[in-house]
Coordinates of C-alpha atoms and ligand atoms in Angstrom, one line a residue:
X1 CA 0.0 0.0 0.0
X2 CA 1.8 3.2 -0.7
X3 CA 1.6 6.1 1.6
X4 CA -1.0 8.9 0.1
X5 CA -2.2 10.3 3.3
X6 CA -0.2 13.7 4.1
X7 CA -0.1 12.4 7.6
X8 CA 1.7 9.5 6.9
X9 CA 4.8 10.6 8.8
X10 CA 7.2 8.7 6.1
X11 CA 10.8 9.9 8.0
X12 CA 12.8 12.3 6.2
X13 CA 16.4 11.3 7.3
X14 CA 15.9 7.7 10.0
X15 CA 15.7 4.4 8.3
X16 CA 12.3 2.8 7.5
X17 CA 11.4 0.3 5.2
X18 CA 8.5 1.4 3.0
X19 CA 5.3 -1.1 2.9
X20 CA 6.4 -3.7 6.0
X21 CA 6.8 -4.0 9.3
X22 CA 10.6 -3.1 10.7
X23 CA 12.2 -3.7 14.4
X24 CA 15.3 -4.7 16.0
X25 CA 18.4 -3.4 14.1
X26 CA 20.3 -7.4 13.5
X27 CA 23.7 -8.1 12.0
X28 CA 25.6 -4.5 11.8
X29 CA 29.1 -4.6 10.7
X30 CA 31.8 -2.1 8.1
X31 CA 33.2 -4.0 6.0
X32 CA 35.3 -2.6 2.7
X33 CA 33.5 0.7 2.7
X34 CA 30.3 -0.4 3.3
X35 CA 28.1 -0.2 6.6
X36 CA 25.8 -3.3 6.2
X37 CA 22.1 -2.6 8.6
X38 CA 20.0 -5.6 9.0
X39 CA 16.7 -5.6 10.6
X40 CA 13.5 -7.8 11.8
X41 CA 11.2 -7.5 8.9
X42 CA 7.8 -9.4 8.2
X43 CA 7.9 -9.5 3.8
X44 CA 4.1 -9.8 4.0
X45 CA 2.7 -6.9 6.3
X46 CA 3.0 -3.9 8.6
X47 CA 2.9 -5.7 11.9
X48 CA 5.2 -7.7 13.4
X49 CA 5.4 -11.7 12.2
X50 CA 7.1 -14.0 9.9
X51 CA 10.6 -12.9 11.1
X52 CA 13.1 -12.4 8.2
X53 CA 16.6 -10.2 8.0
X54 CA 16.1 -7.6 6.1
X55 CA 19.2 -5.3 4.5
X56 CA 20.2 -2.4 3.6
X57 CA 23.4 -0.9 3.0
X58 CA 25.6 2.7 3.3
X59 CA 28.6 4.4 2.8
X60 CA 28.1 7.3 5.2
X61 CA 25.5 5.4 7.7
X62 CA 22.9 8.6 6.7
X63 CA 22.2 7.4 3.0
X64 CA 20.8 4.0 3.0
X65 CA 20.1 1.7 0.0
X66 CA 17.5 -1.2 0.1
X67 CA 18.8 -4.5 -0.8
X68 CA 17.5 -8.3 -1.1
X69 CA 16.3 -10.0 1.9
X70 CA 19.3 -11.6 3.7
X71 CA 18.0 -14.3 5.7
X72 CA 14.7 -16.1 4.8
X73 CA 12.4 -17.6 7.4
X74 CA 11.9 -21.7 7.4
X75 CA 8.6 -22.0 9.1
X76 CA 8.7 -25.4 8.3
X77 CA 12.0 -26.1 9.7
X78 CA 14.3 -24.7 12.3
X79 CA 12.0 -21.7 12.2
X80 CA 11.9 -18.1 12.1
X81 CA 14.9 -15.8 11.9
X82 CA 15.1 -13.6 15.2
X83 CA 17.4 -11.4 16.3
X84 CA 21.6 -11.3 16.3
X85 CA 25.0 -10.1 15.6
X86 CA 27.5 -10.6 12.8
X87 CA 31.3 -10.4 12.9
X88 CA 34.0 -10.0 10.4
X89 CA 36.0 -13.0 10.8
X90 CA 38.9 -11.6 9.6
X91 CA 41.0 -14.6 10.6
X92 CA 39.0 -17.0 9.1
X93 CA 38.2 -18.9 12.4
X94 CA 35.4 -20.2 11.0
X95 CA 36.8 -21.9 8.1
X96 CA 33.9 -20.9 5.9
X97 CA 36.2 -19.0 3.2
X98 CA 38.1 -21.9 1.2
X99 CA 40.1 -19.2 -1.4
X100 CA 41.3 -16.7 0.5
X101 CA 37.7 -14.8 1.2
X102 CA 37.1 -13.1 4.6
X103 CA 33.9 -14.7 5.9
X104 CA 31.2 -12.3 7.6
X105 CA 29.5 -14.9 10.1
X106 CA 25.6 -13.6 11.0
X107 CA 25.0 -15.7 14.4
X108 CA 20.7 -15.3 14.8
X109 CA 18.0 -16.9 16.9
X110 CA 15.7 -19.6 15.3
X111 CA 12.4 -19.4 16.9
X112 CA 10.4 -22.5 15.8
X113 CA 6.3 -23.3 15.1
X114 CA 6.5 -24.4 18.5
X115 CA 8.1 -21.7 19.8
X116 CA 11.5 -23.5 20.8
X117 CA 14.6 -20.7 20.2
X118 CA 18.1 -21.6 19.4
X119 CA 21.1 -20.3 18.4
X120 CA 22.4 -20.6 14.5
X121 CA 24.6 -18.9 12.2
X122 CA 24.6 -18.4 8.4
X123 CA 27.8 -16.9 6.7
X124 CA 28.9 -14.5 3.5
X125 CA 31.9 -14.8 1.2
X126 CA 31.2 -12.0 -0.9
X127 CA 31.4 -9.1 1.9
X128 CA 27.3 -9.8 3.3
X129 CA 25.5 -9.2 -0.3
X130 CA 24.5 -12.9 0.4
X131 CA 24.5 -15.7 3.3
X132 CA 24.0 -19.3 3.3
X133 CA 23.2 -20.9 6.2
X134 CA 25.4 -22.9 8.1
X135 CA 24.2 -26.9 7.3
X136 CA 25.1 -27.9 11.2
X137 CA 22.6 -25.3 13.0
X138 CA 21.2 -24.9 15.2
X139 CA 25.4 -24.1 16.8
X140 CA 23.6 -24.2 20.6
X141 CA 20.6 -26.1 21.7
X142 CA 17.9 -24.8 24.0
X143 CA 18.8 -25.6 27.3
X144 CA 15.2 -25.9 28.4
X145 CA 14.0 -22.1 28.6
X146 CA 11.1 -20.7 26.9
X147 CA 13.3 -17.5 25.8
X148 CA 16.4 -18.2 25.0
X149 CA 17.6 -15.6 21.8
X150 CA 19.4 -12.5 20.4
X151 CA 23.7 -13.9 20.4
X152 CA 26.0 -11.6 20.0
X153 CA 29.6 -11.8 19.3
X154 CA 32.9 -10.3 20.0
X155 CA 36.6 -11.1 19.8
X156 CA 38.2 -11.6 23.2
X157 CA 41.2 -10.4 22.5
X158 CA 43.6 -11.3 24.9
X159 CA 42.1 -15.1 25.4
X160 CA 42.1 -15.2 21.1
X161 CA 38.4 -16.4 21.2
X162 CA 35.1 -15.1 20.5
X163 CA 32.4 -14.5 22.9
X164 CA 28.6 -14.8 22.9
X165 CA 26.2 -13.2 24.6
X166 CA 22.8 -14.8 24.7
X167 CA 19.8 -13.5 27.0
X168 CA 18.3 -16.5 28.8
X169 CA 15.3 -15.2 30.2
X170 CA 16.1 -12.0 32.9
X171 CA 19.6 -13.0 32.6
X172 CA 22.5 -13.1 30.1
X173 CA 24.4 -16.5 29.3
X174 CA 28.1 -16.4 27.7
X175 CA 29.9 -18.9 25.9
X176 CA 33.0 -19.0 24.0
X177 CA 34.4 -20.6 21.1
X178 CA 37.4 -20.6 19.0
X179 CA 35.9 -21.3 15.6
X180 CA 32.1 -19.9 16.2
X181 CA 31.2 -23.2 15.6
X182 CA 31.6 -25.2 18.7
X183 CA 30.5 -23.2 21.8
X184 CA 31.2 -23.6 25.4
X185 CA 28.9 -22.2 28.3
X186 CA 31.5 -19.9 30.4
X187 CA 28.8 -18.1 32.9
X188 CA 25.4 -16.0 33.6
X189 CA 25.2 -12.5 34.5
X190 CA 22.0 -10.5 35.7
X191 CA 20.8 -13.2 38.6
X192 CA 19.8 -10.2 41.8
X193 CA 21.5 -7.0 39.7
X194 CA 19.7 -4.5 37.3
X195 CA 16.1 -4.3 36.1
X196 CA 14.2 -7.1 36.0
X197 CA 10.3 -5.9 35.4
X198 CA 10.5 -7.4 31.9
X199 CA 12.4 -10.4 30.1
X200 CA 16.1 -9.3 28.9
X201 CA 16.4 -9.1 25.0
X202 CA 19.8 -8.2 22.6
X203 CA 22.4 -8.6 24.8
X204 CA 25.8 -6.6 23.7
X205 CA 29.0 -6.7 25.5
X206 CA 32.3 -4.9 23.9
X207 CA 35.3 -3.2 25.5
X208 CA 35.4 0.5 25.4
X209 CA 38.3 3.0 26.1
X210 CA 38.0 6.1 28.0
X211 CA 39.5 9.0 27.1
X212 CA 39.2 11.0 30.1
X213 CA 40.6 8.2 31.9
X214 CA 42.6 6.5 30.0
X215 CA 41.2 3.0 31.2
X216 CA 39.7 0.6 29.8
X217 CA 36.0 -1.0 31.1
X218 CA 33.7 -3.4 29.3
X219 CA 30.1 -2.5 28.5
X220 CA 27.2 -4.7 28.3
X221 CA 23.7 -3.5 26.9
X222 CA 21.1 -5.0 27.7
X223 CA 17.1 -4.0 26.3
X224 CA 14.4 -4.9 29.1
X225 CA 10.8 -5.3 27.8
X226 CA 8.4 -4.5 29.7
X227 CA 10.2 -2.5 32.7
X228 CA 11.4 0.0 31.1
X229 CA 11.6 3.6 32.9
X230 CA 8.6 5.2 31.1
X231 CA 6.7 2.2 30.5
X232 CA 7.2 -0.8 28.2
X233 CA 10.4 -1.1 26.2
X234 CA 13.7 0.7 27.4
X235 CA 17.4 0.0 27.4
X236 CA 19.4 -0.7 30.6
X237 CA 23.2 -1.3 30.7
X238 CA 26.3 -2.8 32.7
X239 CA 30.0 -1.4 33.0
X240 CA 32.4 -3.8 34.6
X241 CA 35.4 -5.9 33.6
X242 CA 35.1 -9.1 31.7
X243 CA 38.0 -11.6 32.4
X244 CA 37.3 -14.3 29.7
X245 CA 34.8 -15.8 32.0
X246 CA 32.4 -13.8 34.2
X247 CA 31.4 -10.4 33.6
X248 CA 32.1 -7.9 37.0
X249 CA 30.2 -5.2 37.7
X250 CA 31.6 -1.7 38.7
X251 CA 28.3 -1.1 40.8
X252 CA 24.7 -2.2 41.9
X253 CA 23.2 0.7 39.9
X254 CA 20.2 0.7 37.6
X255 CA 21.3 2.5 34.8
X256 CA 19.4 3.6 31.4
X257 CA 20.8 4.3 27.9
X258 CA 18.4 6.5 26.9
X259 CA 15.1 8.2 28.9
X260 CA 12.9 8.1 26.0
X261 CA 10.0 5.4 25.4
X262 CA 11.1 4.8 21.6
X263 CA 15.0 3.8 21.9
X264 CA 15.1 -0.9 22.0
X265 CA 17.0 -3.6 20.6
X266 CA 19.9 -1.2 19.8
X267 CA 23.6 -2.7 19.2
X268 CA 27.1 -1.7 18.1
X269 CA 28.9 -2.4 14.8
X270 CA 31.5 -5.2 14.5
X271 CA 34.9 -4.2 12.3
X272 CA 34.2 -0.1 12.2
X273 CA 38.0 0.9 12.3
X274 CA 36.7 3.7 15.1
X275 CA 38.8 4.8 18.0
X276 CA 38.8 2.3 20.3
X277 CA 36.9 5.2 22.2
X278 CA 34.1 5.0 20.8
X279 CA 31.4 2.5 19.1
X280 CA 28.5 2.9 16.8
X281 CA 24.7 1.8 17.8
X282 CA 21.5 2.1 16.2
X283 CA 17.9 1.1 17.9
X284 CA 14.5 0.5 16.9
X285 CA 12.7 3.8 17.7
X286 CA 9.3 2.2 18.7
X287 CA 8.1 0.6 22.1
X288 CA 6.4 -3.1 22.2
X289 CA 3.7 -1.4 24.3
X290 CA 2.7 0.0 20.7
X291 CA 4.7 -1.0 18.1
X292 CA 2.1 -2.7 16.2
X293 CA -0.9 0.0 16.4
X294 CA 1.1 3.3 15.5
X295 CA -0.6 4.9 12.6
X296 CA 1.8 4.8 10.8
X297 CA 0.2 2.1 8.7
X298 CA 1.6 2.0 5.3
X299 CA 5.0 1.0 6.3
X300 CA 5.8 0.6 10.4
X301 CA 9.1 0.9 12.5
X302 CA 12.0 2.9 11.9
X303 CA 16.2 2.6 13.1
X304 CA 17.0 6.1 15.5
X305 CA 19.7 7.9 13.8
X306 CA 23.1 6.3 14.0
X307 CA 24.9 7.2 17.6
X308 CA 28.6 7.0 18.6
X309 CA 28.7 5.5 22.4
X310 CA 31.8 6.6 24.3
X311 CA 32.4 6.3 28.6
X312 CA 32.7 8.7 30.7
X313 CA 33.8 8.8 34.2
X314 CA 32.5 10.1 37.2
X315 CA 33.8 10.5 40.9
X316 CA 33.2 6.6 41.6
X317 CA 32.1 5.2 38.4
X318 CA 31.8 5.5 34.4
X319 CA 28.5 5.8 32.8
X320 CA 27.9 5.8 29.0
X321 CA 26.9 9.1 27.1
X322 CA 25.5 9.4 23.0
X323 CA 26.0 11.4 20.2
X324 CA 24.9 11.7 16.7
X325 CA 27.6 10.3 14.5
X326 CA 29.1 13.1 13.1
X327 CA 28.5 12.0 9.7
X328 CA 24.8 13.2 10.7
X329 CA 26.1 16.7 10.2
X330 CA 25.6 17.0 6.7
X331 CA 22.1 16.4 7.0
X332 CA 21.6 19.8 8.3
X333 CA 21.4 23.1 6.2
X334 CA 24.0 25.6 6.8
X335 CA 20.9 28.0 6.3
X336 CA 20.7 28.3 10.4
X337 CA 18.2 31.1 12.0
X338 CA 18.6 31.9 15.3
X339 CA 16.8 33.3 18.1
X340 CA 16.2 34.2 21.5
X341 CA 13.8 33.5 24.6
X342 CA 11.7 35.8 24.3
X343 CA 11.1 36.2 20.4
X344 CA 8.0 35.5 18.6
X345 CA 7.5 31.8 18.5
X346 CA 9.8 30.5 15.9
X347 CA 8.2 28.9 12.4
X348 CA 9.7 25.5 11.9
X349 CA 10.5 23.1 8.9
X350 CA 9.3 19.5 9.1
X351 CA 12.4 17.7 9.7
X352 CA 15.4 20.3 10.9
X353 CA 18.2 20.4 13.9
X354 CA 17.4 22.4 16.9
X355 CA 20.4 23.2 18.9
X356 CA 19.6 25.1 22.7
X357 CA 22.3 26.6 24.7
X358 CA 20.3 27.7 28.4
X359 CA 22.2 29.7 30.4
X360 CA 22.0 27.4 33.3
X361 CA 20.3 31.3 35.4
X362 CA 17.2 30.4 33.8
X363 CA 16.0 28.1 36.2
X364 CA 12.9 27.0 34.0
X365 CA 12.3 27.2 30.3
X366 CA 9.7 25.6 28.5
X367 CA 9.5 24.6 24.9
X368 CA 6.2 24.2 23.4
X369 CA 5.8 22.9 19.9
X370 CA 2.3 23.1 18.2
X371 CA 0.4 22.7 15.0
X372 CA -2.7 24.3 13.6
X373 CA -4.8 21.2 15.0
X374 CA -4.2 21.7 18.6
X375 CA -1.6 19.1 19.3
X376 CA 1.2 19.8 21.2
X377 CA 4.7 18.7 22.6
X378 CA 5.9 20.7 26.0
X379 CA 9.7 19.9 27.3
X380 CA 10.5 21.8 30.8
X381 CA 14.1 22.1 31.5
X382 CA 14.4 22.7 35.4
X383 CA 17.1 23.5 35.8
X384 CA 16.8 24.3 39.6
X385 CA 16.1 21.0 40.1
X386 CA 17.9 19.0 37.3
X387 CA 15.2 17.2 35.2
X388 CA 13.4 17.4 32.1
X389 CA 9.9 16.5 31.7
X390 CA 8.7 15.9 28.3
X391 CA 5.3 15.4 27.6
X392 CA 3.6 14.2 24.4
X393 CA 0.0 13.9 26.2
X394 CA -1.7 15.8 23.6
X395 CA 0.5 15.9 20.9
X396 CA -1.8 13.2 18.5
X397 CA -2.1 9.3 18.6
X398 CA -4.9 8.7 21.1
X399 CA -3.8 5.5 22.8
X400 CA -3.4 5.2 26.4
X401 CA -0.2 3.3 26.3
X402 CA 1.2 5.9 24.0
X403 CA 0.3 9.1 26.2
X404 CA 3.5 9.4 27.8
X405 CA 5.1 11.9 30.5
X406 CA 8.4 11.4 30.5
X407 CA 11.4 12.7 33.3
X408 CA 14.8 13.0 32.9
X409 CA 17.3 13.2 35.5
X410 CA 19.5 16.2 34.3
X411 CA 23.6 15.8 35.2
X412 CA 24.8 18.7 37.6
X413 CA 28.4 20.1 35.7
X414 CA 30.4 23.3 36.4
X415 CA 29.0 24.8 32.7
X416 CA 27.9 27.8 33.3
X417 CA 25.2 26.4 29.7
X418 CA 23.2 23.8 29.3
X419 CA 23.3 22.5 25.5
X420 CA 21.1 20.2 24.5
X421 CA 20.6 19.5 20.9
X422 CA 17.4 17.8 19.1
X423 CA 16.8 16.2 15.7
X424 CA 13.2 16.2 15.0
X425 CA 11.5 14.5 11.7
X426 CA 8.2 13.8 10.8
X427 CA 7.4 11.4 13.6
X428 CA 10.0 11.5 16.5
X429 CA 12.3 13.7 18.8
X430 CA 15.8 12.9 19.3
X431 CA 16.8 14.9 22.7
X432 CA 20.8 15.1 23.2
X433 CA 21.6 17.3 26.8
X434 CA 24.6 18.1 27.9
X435 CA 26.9 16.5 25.0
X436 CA 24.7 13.2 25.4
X437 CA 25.3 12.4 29.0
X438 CA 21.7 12.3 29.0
X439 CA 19.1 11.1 25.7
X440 CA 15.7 10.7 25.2
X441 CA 14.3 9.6 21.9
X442 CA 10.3 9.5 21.3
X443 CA 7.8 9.1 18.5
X444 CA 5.0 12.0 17.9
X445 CA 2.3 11.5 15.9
X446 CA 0.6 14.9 15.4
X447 CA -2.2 15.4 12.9
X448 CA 0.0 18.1 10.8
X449 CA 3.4 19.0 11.2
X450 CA 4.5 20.8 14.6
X451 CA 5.1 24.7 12.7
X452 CA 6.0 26.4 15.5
X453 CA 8.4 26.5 18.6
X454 CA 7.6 28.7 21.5
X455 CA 10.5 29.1 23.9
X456 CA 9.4 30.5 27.1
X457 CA 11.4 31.3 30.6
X458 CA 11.0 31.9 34.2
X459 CA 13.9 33.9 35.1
X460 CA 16.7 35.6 32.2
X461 CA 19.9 37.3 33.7
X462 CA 20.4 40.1 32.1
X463 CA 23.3 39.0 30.3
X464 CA 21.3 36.4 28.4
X465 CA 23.2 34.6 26.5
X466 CA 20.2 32.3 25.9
X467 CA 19.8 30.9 22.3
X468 CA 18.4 28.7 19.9
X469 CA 19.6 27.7 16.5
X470 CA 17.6 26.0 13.7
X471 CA 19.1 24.2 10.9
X472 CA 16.4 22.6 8.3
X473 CA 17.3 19.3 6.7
X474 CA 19.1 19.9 3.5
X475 CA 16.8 18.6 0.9
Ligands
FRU1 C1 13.4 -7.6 20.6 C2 12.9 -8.9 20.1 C3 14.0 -9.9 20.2 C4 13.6 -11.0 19.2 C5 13.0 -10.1 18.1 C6 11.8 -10.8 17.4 O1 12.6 -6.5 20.1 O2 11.8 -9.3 20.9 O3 14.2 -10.5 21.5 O4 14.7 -11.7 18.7 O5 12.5 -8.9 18.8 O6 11.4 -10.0 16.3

């Protein structure tokens, strides 16, 4: 069905796949040039079902070009094809490439007729334009649990083996394996620590460098659905060590990637030759709690804009902060307006960067964004008290589990600014504060475009150095 109605909310600049159903990003890895995306997709409809990988491809992770299905269902067989990983085995570990080939190894969840999950792989000698599956899955049994999915890899370096992450209900399992095909159980994680209000989905555990610091930790992502902070869908995530075997925790704290009711499922890309700083995620921006009755019903789901994750440390412990990728800035018009507090409210574009620096004197500031058909979209930045409260109560889509208020807990720092940054297109929000140390992603449904901004604020010093910038999306 193609999309005719002017409210269809197609996205200008996220990833969507037009005429099916989309969620959990699967299988991301650079390889030769090319970032390869591959997704849950149903072939046949615009809710969720009949599991496949779809694929799409980029140079820049901003452009993105459709390509063939990946991995095809076997309803009849092992089953479905669920979420995962994929690694660049640049070793050839696997023994897949016989002439000199560097295999790409996809390691996915079959989820059968009767519901049993195991773990598989399929693998790609022609840089992921096309996988065959492996003709000895499933690679690891069930062990007896109803959900038992989503493996993910990653080299362990200094024990030269890979490791697997696989959720096994509310906790995590890992194995390890020296050829990706013969895997050993090494531990669990999660038993009495984190959030445990839903099942634990697409596990992700890497190494990450801090600069500040200049130590490493190792990070483990973990989505929770339902549970999350605002209802539903949200992910939490670990920093600890990992010694090969068990995964260590640096504290007992709850933590959450991102405050927003749209941001699941997201993991990082294997093989990007990024600083070992930094990694590069992308999530579904959608919540189960709704995912299959958005309007958005000619085509439904779509990835959050790509995101580089680095550490940061605190007095007692690291935390994770997000940022666009900077290859996001050339979305953006160099065609910026700006203005102040206290100007007329400000006309917007549909899809555009909004970039806010609040002097952190003005205690309160609200933003307001509304159409001509009475929806609207209030943020309040307290900064007395540290939080932001978004609300999309009004703002369109009248469904109870939809009609969030959301809070976020705001980081006190010795800037004398608060900058927070927001990419807004035709159906979601994208809130960065304080150089990403704080996100919160959500979908908006209004009736017509959101055409104006109204900035409004409790207390301005007279030296008001308050400001907000606009940039459209370059069309
Ligand atoms: C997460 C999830 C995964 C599962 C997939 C099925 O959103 O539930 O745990 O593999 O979606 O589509």
């Amino acid at each position: 069905v193609p999309c005719e109605s002017p409210n269809s909310w197609i996205p200008e600049f996220h990833f969507y796949k037009p005429n099916h159903w989309i969620n959990d990003p699967n299988g991301l890895f650079f390889f030769e040039g090319t970032y390869h995306l591959f997704y849950q997709m149903n072939p046949d409809d615009v809710v969720w079902g009949n599991m496949h990988w779809g694929h799409a491809t980029s140079e820049d992770l901003i452009s993105w070009e459709h390509e063939p299905i990946a991995l095809y269902a076997e309803p009849e067989g092992l089953g479905y094809i669920f979420s995962g990983g994929a690694v660049v085995d640049v070793n050839n570990t696997s023994g897949f490439a016989k002439s000199g080939e560097t295999p790409i190894v996809a390691t996915f969840t079959h989820h059968s007729k009767d519901e049993v999950q195991t773990q598989s792989l399929a693998f790609s000698l022609d840089g992921g334009k096309t996988f065959e599956k492996y003709s000895n899955n499933p690679v690891i049994p069930n062990p007896g649990l109803k959900d038992f999915r989503d493996p993910k890899v990653v080299w362990y370096e200094p024990g030269n083996y890979w490791v697997k992450a696989v959720v096994a209900g509310q906790c995590v399992h890992f194995y390890r394996s020296e050829n990706l095909l013969q895997w050993e159980k090494l531990s669990e994680f999660g038993h009495n620590i984190g959030a445990h209000g839903g099942v634990w989905e697409c596990p992700d555990l890497f190494p990450l460098h801090c600069e500040q610091s200049g130590e490493t930790r190792w990070v483990l992502l973990i989505s929770i659905n339902p549970g999350g902070p605002n209802g539903g869908s949200a992910m939490q995530y670990f920093i600890g060590d990992f010694d090969g075997r068990d995964f260590l925790v640096q504290d007992k704290d709850t933590r959450w990637l991102d405050y927003g009711t749209d941001f699941y499922a997201g993991i990082t890309f294997d093989n990007v030759s990024e600083a070992p700083t930094q990694r590069t995620i992308i999530a579904w921006m959608s919540n189960w709690n709704y995912a299959n009755k958005t309007p958005d019903n000619a085509w439904r789901g779509a990835m959050t804009l790509p995101r580089i994750l680095k550490l940061v440390k605190h007095p007692h412990s690291y935390a994770l902060c997000m940022e666009p990728v900077k290859q996001s800035e050339k979305l953006w018009s160099s065609k910026k307006s700006s203005h102040r507090v206290f100007d007329a409210p400000i006309a917007l574009p549909d899809a555009y960067k909004l970039e806010i620096t609040l002097e952190k004197t003005a205690s309160e500031t609200l933003l307001e964004w509304r159409n001509g058909q009475g929806n609207l979209i209030k943020l309040k930045i307290d900064l007395a008290n540290m939080c932001a409260h978004f609300d999309r109560s009004e703002a369109g889509f009248d469904n109870h589990d939809f009609a969030a208020t959301i809070d976020v807990p705001l980081l006190a720092s010795d800037s004398e600014f608060m900058e927070i940054t927001v990419c807004v297109d035709t159906c979601s929000l994208e809130f960065f504060f304080a150089n990403g140390e704080r996100t919160l992603t959500a979908l908006c449904f209004p009736d017509s475009a959101f055409s104006e901004l109204k900035v409004s604020g409790n207390l301005l010093s007279v030296a008001d150095k308050t400001e907000i910038l606009v940039s459209p999306l370059k069309k």
